[in-house]
mmCIF file of N, CA and C in Angstrom:
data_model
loop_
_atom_site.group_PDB
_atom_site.id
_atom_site.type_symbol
_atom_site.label_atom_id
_atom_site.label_comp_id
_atom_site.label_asym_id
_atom_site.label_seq_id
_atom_site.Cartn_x
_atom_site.Cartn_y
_atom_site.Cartn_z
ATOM 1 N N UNK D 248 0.834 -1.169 0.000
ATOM 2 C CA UNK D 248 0.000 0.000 0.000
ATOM 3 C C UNK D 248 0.880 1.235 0.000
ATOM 4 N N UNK D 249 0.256 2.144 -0.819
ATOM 5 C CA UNK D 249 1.124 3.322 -1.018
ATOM 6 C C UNK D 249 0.847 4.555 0.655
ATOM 7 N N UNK D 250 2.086 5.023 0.724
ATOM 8 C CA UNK D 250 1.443 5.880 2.170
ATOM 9 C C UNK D 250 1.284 7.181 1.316
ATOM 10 N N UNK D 251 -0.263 7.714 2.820
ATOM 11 C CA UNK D 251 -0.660 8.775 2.714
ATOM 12 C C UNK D 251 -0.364 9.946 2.305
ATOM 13 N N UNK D 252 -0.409 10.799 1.812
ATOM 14 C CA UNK D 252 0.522 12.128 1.426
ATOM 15 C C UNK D 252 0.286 12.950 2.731
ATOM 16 N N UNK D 253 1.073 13.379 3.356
ATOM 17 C CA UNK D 253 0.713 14.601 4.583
ATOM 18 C C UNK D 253 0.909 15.928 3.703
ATOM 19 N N UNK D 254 -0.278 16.723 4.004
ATOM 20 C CA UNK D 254 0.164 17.942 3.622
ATOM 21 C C UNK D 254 -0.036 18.916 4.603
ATOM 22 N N UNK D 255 -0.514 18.699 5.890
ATOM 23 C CA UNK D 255 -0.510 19.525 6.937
ATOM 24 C C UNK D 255 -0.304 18.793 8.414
ATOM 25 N N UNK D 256 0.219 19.444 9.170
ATOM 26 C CA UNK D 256 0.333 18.810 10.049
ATOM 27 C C UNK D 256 -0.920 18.508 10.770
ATOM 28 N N UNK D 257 -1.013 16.740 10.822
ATOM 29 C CA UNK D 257 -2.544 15.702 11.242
ATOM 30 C C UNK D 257 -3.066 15.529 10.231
ATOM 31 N N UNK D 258 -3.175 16.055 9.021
ATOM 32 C CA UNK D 258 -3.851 15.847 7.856
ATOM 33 C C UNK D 258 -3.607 15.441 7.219
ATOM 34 N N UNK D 259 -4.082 14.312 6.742
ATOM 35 C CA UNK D 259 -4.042 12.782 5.552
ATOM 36 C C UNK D 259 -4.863 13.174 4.671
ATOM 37 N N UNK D 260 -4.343 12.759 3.571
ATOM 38 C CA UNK D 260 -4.953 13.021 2.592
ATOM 39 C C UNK D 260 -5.465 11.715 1.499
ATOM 40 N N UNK D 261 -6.177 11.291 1.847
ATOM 41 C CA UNK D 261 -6.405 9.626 1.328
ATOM 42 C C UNK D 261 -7.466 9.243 1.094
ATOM 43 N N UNK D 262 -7.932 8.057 0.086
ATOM 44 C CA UNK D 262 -9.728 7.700 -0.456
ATOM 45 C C UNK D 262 -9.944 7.746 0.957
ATOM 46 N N UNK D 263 -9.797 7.780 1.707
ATOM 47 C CA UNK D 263 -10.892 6.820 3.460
ATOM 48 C C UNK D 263 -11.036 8.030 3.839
ATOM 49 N N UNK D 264 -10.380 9.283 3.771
ATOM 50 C CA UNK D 264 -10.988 10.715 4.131
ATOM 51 C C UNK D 264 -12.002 11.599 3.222
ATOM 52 N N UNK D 265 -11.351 11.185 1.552
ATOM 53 C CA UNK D 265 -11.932 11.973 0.768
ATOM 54 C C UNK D 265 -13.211 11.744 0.960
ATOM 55 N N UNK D 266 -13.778 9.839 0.939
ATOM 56 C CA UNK D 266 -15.100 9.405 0.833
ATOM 57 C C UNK D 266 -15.345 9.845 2.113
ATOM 58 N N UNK D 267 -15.100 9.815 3.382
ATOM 59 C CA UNK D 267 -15.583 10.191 4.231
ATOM 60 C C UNK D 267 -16.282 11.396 4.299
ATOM 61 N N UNK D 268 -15.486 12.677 4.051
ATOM 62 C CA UNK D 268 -15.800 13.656 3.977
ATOM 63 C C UNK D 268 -17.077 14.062 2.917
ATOM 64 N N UNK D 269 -17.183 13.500 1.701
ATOM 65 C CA UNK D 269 -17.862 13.672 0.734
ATOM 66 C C UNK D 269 -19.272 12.869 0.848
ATOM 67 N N UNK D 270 -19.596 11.487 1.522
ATOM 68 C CA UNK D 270 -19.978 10.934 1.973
ATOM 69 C C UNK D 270 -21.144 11.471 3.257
ATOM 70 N N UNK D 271 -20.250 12.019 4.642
ATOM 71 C CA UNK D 271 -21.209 12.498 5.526
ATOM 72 C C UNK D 271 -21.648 13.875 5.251
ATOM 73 N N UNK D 272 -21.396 14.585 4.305
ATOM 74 C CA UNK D 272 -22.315 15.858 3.709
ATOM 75 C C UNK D 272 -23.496 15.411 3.120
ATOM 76 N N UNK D 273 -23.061 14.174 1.949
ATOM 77 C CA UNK D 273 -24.344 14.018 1.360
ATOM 78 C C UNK D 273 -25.265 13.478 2.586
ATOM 79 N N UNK D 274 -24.719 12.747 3.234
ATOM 80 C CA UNK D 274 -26.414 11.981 4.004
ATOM 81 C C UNK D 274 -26.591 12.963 5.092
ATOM 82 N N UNK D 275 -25.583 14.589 5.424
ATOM 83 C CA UNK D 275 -26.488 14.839 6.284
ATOM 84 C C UNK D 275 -27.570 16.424 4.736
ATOM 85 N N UNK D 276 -27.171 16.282 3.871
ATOM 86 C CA UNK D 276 -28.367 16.825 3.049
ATOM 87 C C UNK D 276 -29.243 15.911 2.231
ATOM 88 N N UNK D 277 -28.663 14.750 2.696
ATOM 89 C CA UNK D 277 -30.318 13.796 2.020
ATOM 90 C C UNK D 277 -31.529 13.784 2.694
ATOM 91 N N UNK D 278 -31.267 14.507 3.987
ATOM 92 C CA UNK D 278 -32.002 14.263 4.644
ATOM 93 C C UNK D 278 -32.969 15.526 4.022
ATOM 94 N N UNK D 279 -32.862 16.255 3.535
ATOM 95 C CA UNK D 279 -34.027 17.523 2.898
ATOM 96 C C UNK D 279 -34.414 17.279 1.075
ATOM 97 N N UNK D 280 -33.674 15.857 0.817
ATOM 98 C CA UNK D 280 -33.972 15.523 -0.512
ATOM 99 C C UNK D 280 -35.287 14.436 -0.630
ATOM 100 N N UNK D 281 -36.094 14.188 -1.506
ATOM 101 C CA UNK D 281 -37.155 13.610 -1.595
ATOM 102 C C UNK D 281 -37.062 12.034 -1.481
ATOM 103 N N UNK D 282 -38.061 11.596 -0.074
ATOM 104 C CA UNK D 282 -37.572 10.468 0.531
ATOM 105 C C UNK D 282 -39.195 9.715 -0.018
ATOM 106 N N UNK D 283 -40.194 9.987 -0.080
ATOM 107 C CA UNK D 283 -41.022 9.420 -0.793
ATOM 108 C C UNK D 283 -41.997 10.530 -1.523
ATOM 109 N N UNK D 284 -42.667 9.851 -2.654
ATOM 110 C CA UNK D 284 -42.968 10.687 -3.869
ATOM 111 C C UNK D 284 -44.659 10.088 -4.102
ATOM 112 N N UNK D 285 -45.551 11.042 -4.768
ATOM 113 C CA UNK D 285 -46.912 10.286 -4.407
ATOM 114 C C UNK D 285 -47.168 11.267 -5.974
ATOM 115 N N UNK D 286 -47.775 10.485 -7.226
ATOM 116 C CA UNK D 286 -48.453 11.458 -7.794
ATOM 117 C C UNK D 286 -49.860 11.412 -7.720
ATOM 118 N N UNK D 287 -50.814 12.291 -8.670
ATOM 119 C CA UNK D 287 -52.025 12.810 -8.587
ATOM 120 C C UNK D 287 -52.442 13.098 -10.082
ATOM 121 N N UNK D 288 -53.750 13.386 -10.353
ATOM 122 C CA UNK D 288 -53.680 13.878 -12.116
ATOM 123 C C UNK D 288 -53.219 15.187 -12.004
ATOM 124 N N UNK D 289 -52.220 15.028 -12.784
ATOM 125 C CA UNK D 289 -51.473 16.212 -12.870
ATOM 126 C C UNK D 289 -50.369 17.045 -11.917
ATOM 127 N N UNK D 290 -50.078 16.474 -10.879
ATOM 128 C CA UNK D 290 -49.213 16.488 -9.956
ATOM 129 C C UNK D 290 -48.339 15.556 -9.309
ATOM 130 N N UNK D 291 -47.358 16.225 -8.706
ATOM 131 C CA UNK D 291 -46.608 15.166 -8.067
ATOM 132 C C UNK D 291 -46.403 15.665 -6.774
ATOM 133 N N UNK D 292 -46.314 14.866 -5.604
ATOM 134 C CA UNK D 292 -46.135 15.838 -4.196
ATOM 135 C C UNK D 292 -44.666 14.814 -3.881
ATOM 136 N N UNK D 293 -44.016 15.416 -3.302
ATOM 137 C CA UNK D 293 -42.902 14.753 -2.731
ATOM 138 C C UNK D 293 -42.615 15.278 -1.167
ATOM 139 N N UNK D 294 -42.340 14.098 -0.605
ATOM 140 C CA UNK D 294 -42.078 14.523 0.886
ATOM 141 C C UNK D 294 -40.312 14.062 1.497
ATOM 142 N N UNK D 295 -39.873 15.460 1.987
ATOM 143 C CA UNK D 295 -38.520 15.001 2.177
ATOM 144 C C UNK D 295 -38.546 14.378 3.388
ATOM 145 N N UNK D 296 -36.946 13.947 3.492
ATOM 146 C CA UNK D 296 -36.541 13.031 4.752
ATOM 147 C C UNK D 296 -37.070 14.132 6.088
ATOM 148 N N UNK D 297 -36.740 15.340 6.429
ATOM 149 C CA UNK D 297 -37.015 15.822 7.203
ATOM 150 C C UNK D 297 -38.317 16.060 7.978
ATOM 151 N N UNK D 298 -39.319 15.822 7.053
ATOM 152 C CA UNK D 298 -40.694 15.860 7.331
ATOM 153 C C UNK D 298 -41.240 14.115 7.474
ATOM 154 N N UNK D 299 -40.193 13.386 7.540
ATOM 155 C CA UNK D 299 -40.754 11.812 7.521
ATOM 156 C C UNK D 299 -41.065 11.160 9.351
ATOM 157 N N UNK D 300 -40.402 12.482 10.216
ATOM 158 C CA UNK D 300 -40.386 11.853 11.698
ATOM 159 C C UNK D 300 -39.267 12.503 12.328
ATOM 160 N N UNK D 301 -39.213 11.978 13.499
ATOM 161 C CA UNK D 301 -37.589 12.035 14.310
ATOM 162 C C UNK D 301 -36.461 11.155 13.350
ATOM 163 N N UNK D 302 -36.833 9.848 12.611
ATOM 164 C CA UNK D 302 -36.115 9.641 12.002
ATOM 165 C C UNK D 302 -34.831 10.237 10.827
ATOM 166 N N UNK D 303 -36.843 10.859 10.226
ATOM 167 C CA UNK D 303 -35.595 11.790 9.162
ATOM 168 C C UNK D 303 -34.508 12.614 9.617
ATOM 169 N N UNK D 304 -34.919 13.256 11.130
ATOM 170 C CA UNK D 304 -34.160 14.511 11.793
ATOM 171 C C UNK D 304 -33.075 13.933 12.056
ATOM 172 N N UNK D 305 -32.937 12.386 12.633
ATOM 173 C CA UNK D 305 -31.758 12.011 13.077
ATOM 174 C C UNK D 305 -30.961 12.092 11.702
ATOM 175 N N UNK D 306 -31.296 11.480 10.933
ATOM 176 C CA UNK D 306 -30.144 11.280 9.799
ATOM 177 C C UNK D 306 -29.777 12.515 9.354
ATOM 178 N N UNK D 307 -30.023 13.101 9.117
ATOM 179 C CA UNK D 307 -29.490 14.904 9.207
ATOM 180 C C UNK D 307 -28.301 14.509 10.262
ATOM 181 N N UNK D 308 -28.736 14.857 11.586
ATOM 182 C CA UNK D 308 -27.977 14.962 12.425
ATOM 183 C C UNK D 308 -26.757 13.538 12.804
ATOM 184 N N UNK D 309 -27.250 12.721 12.247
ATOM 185 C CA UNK D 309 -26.050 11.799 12.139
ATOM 186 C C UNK D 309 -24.634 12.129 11.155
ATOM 187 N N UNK D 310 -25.411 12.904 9.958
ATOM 188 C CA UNK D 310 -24.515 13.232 8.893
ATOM 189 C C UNK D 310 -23.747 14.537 9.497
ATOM 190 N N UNK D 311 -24.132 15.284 10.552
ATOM 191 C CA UNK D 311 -23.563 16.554 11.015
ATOM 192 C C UNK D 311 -22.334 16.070 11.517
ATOM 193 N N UNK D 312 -23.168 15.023 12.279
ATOM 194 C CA UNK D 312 -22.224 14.599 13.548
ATOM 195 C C UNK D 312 -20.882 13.839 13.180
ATOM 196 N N UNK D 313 -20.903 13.237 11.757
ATOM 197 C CA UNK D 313 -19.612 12.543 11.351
ATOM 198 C C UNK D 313 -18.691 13.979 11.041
ATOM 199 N N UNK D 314 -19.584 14.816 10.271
ATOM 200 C CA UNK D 314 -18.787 16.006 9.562
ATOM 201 C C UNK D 314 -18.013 16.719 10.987
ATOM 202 N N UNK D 315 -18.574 16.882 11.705
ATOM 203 C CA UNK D 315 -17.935 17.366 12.997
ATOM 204 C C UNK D 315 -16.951 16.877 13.434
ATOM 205 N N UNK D 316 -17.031 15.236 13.542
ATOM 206 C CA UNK D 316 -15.905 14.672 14.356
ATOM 207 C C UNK D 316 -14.658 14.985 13.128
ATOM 208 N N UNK D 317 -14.856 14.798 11.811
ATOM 209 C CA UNK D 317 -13.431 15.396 10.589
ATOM 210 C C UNK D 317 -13.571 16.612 10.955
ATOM 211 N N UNK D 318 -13.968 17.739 10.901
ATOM 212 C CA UNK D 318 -13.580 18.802 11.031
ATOM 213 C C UNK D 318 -12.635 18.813 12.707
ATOM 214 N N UNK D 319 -13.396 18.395 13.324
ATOM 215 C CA UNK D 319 -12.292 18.238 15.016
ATOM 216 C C UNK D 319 -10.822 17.221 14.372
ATOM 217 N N UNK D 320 -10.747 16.290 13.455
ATOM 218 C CA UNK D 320 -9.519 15.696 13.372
ATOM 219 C C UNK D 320 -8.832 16.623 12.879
ATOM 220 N N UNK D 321 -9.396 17.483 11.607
ATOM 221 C CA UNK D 321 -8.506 18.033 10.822
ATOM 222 C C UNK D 321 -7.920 19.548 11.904
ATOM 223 N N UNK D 322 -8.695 19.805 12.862
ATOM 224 C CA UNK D 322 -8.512 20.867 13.610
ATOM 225 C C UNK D 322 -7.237 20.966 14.460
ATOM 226 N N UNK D 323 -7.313 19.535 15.030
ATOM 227 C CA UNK D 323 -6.038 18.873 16.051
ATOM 228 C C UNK D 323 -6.646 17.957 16.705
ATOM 229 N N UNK D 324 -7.883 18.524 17.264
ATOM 230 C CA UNK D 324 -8.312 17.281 18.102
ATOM 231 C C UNK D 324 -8.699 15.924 18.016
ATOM 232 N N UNK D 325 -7.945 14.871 18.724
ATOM 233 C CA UNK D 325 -7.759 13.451 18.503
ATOM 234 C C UNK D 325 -8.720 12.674 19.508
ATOM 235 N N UNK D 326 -9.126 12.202 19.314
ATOM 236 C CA UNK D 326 -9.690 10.759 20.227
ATOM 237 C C UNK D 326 -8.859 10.181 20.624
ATOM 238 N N UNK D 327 -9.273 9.330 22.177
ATOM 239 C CA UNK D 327 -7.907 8.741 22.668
ATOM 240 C C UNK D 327 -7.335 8.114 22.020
ATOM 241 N N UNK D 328 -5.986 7.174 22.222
ATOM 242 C CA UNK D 328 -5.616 6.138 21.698
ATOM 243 C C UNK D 328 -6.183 4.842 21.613
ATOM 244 N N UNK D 329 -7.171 4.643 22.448
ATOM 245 C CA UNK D 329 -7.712 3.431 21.737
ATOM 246 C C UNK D 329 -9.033 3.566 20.826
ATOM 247 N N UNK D 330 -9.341 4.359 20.642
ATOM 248 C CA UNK D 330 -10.214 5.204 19.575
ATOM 249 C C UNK D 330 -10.300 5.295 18.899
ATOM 250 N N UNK D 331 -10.061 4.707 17.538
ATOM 251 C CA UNK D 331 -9.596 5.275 16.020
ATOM 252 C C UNK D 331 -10.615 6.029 15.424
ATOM 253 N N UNK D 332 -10.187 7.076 15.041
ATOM 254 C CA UNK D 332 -11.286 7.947 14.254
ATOM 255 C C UNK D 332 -12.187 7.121 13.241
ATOM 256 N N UNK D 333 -11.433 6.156 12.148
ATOM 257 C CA UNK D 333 -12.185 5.637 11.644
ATOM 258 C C UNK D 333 -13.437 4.880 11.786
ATOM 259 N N UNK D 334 -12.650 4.206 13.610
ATOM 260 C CA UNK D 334 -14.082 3.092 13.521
ATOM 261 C C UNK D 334 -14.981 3.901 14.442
ATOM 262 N N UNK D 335 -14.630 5.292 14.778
ATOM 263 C CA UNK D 335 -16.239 5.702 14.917
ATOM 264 C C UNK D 335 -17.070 6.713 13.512
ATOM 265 N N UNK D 336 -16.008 6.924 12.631
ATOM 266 C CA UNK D 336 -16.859 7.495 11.632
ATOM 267 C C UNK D 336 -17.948 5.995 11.205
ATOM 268 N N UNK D 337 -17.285 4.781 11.045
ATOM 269 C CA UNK D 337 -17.813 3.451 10.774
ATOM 270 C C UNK D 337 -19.243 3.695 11.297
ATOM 271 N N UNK D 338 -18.705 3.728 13.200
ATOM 272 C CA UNK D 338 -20.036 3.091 13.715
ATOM 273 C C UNK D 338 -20.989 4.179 13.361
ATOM 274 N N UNK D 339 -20.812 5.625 13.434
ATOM 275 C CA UNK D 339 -22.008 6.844 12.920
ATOM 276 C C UNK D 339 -22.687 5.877 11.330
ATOM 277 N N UNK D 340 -21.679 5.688 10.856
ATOM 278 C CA UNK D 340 -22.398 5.369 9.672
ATOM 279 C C UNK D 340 -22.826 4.047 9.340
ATOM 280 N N UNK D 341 -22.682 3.582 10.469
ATOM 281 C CA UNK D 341 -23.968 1.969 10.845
ATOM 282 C C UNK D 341 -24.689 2.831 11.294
ATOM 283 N N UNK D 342 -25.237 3.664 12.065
ATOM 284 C CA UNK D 342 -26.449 4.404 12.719
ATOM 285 C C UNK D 342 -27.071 5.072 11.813
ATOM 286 N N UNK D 343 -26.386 5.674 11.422
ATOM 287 C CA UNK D 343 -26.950 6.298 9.611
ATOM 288 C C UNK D 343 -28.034 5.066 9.334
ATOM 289 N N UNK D 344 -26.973 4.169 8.888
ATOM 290 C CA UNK D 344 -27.540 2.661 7.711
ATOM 291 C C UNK D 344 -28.843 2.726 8.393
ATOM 292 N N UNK D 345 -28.323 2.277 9.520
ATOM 293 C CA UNK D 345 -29.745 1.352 9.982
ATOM 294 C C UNK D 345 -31.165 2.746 9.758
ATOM 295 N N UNK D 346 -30.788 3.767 10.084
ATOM 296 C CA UNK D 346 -31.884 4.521 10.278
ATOM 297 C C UNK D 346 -32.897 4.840 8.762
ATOM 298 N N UNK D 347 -31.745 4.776 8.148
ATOM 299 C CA UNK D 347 -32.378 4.756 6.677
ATOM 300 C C UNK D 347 -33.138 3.748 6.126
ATOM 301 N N UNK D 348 -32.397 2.582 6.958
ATOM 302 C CA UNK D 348 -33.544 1.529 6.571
ATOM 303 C C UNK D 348 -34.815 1.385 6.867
ATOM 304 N N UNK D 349 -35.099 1.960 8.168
ATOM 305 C CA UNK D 349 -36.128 1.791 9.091
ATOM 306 C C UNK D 349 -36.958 2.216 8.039
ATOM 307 N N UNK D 350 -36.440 3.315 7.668
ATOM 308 C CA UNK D 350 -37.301 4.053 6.955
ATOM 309 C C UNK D 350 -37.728 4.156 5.353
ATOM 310 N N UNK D 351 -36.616 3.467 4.565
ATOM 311 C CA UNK D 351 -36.661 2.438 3.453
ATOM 312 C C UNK D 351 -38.228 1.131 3.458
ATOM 313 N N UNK D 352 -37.698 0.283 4.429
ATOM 314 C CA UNK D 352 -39.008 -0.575 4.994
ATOM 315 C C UNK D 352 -40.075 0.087 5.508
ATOM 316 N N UNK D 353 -40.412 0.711 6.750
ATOM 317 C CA UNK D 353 -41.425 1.395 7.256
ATOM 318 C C UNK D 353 -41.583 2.681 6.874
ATOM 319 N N UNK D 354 -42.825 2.961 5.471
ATOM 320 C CA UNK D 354 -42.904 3.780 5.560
ATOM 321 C C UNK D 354 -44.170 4.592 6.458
ATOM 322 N N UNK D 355 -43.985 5.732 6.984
ATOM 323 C CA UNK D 355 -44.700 6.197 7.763
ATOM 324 C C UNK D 355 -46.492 5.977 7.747
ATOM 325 N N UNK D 356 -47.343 6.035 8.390
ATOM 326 C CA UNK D 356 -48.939 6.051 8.033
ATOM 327 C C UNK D 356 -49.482 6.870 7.288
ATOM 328 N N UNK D 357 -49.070 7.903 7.449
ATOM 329 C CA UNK D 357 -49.369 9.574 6.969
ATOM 330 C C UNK D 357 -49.013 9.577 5.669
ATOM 331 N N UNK D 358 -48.250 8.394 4.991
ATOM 332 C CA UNK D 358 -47.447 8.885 3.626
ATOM 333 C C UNK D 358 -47.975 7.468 3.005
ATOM 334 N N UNK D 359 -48.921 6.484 3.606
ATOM 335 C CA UNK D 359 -48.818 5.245 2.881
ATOM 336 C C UNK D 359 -49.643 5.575 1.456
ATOM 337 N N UNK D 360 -49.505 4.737 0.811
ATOM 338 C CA UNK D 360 -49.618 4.837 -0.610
ATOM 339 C C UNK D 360 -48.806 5.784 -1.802
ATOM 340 N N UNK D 361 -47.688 6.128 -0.641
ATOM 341 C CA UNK D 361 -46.394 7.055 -1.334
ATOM 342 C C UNK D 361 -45.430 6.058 -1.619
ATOM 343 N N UNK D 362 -44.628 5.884 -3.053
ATOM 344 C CA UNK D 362 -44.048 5.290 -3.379
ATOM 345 C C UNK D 362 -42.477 6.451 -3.056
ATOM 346 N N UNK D 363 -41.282 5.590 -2.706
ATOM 347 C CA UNK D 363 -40.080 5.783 -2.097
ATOM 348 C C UNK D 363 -39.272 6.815 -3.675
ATOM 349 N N UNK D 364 -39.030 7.768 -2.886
ATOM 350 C CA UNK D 364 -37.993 8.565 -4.294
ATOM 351 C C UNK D 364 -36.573 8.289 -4.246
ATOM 352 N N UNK D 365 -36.368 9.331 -4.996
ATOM 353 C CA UNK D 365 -34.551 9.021 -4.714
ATOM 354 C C UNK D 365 -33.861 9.290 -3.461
ATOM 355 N N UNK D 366 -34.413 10.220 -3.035
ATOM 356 C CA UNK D 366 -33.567 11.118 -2.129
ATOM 357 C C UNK D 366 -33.375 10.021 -0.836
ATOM 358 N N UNK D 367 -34.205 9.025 -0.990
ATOM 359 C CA UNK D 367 -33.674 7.928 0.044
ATOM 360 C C UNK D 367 -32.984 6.928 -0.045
ATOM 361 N N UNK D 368 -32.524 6.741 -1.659
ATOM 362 C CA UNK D 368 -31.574 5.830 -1.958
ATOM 363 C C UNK D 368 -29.951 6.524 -1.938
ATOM 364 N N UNK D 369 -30.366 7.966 -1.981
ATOM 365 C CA UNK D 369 -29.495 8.418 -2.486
ATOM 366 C C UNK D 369 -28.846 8.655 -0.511
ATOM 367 N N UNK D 370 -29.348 8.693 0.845
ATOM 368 C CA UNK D 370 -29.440 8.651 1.842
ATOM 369 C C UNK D 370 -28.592 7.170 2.298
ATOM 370 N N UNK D 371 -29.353 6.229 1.645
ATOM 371 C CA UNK D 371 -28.560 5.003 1.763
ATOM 372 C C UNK D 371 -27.731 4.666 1.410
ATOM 373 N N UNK D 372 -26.876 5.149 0.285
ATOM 374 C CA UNK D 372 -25.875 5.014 -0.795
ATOM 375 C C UNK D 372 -24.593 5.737 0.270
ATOM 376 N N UNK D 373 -25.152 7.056 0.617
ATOM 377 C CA UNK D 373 -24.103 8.037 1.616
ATOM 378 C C UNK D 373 -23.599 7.492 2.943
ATOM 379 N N UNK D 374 -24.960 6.642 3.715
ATOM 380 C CA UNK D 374 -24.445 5.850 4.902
ATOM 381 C C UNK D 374 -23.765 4.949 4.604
ATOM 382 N N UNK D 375 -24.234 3.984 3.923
ATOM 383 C CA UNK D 375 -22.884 3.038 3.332
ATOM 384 C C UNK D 375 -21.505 3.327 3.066
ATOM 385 N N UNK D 376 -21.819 3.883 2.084
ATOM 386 C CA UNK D 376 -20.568 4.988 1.754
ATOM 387 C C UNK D 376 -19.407 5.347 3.252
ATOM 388 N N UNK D 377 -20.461 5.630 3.943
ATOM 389 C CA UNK D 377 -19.863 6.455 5.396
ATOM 390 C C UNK D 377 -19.168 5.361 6.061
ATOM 391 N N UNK D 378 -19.776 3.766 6.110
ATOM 392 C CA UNK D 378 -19.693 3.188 7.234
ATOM 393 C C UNK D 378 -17.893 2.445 6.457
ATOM 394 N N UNK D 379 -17.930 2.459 5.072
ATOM 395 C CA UNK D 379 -16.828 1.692 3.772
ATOM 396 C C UNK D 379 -15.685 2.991 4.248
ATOM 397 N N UNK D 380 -16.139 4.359 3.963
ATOM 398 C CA UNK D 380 -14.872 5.134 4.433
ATOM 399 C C UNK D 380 -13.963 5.333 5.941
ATOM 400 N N UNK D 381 -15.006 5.120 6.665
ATOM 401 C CA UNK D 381 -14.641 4.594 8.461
ATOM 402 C C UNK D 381 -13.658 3.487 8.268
ATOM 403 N N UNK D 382 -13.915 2.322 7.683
ATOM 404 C CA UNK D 382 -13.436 1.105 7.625
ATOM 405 C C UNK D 382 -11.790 1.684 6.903
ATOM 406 N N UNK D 383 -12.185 2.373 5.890
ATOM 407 C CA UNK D 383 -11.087 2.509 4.913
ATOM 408 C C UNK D 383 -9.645 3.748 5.733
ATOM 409 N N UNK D 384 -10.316 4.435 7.084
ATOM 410 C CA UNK D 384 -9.383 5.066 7.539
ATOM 411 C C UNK D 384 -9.376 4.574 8.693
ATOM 412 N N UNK D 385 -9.981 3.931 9.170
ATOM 413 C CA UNK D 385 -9.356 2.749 10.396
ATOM 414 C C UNK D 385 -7.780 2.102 9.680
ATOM 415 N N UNK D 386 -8.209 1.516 8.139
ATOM 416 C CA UNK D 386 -7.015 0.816 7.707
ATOM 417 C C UNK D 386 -5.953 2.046 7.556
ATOM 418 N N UNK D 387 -6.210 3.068 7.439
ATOM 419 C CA UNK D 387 -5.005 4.031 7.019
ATOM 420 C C UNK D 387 -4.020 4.181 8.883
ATOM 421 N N UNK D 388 -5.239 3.980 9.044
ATOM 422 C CA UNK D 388 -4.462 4.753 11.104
ATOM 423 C C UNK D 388 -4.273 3.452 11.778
ATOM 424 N N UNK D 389 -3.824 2.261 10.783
ATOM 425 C CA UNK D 389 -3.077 0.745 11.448
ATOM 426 C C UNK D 389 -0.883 1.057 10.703
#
């Protein structure tokens, strides 16, 4: 494996940050992108993640919360040593996963007969994403 490029001091520059970084933006703005879609004659109504529950709100705020902990690495601040940044960007983005699913499978009462849009695949694609780049800078910080 090729090593990291440093270009600042604490700052790696590598796929397991780039996806990271690029990754917990999108799922914390999927959460205002269209999570199920219902048409009508002549209309279409779409309802975003944010209006789907506490659910939708969390995944917002799950996606904040990864972006936060990179912005604190890239800042200086470290997690202890037995801590690896990666495997908690990971576990945020198992909490992500799962939440998206809930909501993938259950869709709400208020919205039944709404068929699922993008904005929730595109939600699921980002947690994944999140939980593969955790993994991928756990391996960089061995």
């Amino acid at each position: 494996m090729s090593e990291p490029v440093r270009r600042r001091a604490g700052v790696l520059v590598s796929p397991g940050d780039m996806l990271a970084w690029v990754s917990a933006l999108v799922l914390a703005l999927s959460a205002f992108t269209g999570w199920y879609a219902a048409a009508g004659p002549g209309f279409t109504i779409s309802v975003i993640g944010w209006h789907t529950g506490t659910i939708g709100k969390l995944v917002f705020f799950v996606g904040l919360a990864a972006l936060v902990l990179l912005v604190l690495s890239v800042t200086g601040f470290e997690l202890p040593p037995t801590v690896p940044l990666g495997a908690v960007v990971a576990g945020v983005g198992a909490v992500g996963t799962v939440l998206v699913l809930v909501r993938l499978i259950e869709i709400p009462d208020r919205f039944a007969g709404s068929g699922r849009g993008i904005g929730i695949w595109i939600s699921l694609a980002a947690a994944v994403l999140l939980v593969i780049a955790g993994f991928l800078k756990a391996n960089d910080e061995l």
